[in-house]
Amino acid sequence: MAIASTIPTLEFGTGFFQETNTIRLFDDCSCYNQVATTPAQLPRMLQAALQHAVHQKGVAVIGLPGDITDLDAVEAVTTSSLFRNQPVVRPSENELLQLAELLNTNKKVTIFCGLGAAEAHKEIIQLAEKLKAPVAYSYKAKMAIQYDNPNEVGLTGLLGFPSAYQSMHECELLILLGTDFPYTPFMPVKNKIVQIDIKPEKLGRRAKLELGLCGDVKDTLQALMPWVETKEDSTFLTDQLEVYKEVKETLQAYILDPGKPNAIHPEFVASVINELAARDAIFTVDTGMCCVWAARYIDGTGQREMLGSFNHGSMANAMPQAIGAALARPGQQVIAFCGDGGLSMMLGDLMTIMQYKLPVKIIVFNNRSLGMVKLEMAVAGILDHETDMLNPDFAKIAEAMEMPAFTIIDPGEVKPVLEKALLLEGPVLVSIQTDPNALAMPPKLELEQMKGMALYMGKMMLGGRMDEVFKIISSNYKHLREVL
Ligand SMILES: Cc1ncc(C[n+]2csc(CCOP(=O)(O)OP(=O)(O)O)c2C)c(N)n1
Ligand SMILES: [Mg+2]
């Protein structure tokens, strides 16, 4: 809940000093948005704002003009406590029977989980075991669904794996649980699809549904379970797990090659962090390539959490989110995966970290570029433009603020220095000189994108920029060979 102080009521609409119309300003990013213009309004607004923020999982804003704060408070005539309800929400018995019928009559079933399924880990494992179903998930749901899950086939989407994509496309029946996954090109169109979501207004807007049910995932699966017959044939599951095994082997191949000085492979860095981080670490990941490395190399443990900008896709989120996480969870390890572009936008907040002595570990994937956009341009077959960054020495900037800092140039330093940095008690910044030409291709689009890449390299050659072409080929030799 945000309290947005604003100008005295008398001055509304006069172009007064620092005038903001808070309702207009916050309209698009809030689920409750009001201005209190009398003291009597405030208690009711606060109550409504809290109920909205918690239950609609959004931001509530109350504008508070300066003159109102000078007036005496008025006794609340309404409630002033937050009701954190946890109602049981599940489909009717008739609807559950329809769902069970679909599950029992289709041989190949795949489960796809979103963040809305996070509380239902146990039930999902049980259902998957009964159905011999592979379990795919969205990036947001990875930390909640991946761990202790023998049927998991990874995440789908732009940053995902062919195993999840294939499992979702080759099944006869796909069950979407607590997901509003926005990338419809990754949704199958030929198979039967069932969706379960606590917010019924979300049903059917991403895929053509056979059945759309309103329910909490955990409550629904618990009620459904007795109706579900155990399948004997696990061929479909075995086939999908085989594909996932190959995916994991390919991912391992990238980390076996740690790269060269000043061109350290980011995959390797992420895998070392995965190994060194606490079992209950909170990760925050910047929009950009950091998202890719964390999606692929940070494993869930059941206790870890990962925060990103996700649907907003706004840059520079990792450090501010780490500040919030450290304040909310003292004593828990917080690791921020920052892009150099992202960090540059928020450098001042390094001082916030020092001011409040927040023990966040800032890892800068310093590829001296707006890497994701550079890659997007390359795969679209156009020459990259304005994507190279002239960076300051991030470690020196941190040190000027008395934050301990390290710069890693050589791949051999990655593990020992990160080990040391993570053991430090307070804040620390580690800037790692990563490879600006690291390629991360969304698997399903890989071949398409390779065509764009070929076009790009052709243009580079015509422009006499052979050095660029060689750089890309040498950085990504293994990857290119894999795809081709
Ligand atoms: C505020 C904002 N501006 C621009 C973009 C477009 N964009 C997405 S990723 C990215 C590059 C990020 O660069 P960096 O933080 O260095 O991460 P890298 O991809 O190099 O790892 C850009 C410009 C965005 N998502 N948000
Ligand atoms: Mg960068």
PDB file of C-alpha atoms and ligand atoms in Angstrom, residues 339-342 365-372 389, ligand 2:
ATOM      1  CA  GLY A 339      22.902  -6.503 -15.694  1.00  0.00           C
ATOM      2  CA  ASP A 340      25.436  -3.723 -16.172  1.00  0.00           C
ATOM      3  CA  GLY A 341      22.721  -1.781 -18.009  1.00  0.00           C
ATOM      4  CA  GLY A 342      20.257  -2.366 -15.195  1.00  0.00           C
ATOM      5  CA  PHE A 365      26.926  -9.693 -15.175  1.00  0.00           C
ATOM      6  CA  ASN A 366      29.096  -7.078 -16.798  1.00  0.00           C
ATOM      7  CA  ASN A 367      28.947  -7.812 -20.514  1.00  0.00           C
ATOM      8  CA  ARG A 368      29.452  -4.132 -21.380  1.00  0.00           C
ATOM      9  CA  SER A 369      26.239  -4.161 -23.373  1.00  0.00           C
ATOM     10  CA  LEU A 370      22.461  -4.180 -23.360  1.00  0.00           C
ATOM     11  CA  GLY A 371      22.950  -7.830 -24.146  1.00  0.00           C
ATOM     12  CA  MET A 372      19.404  -8.986 -24.598  1.00  0.00           C
ATOM     13  CA  MET A 389      27.797   0.299 -22.872  1.00  0.00           C
TER      14      MET A 389
HETATM   15 MG    MG B   2      24.559  -6.076 -19.999  1.00  0.00          MG
END
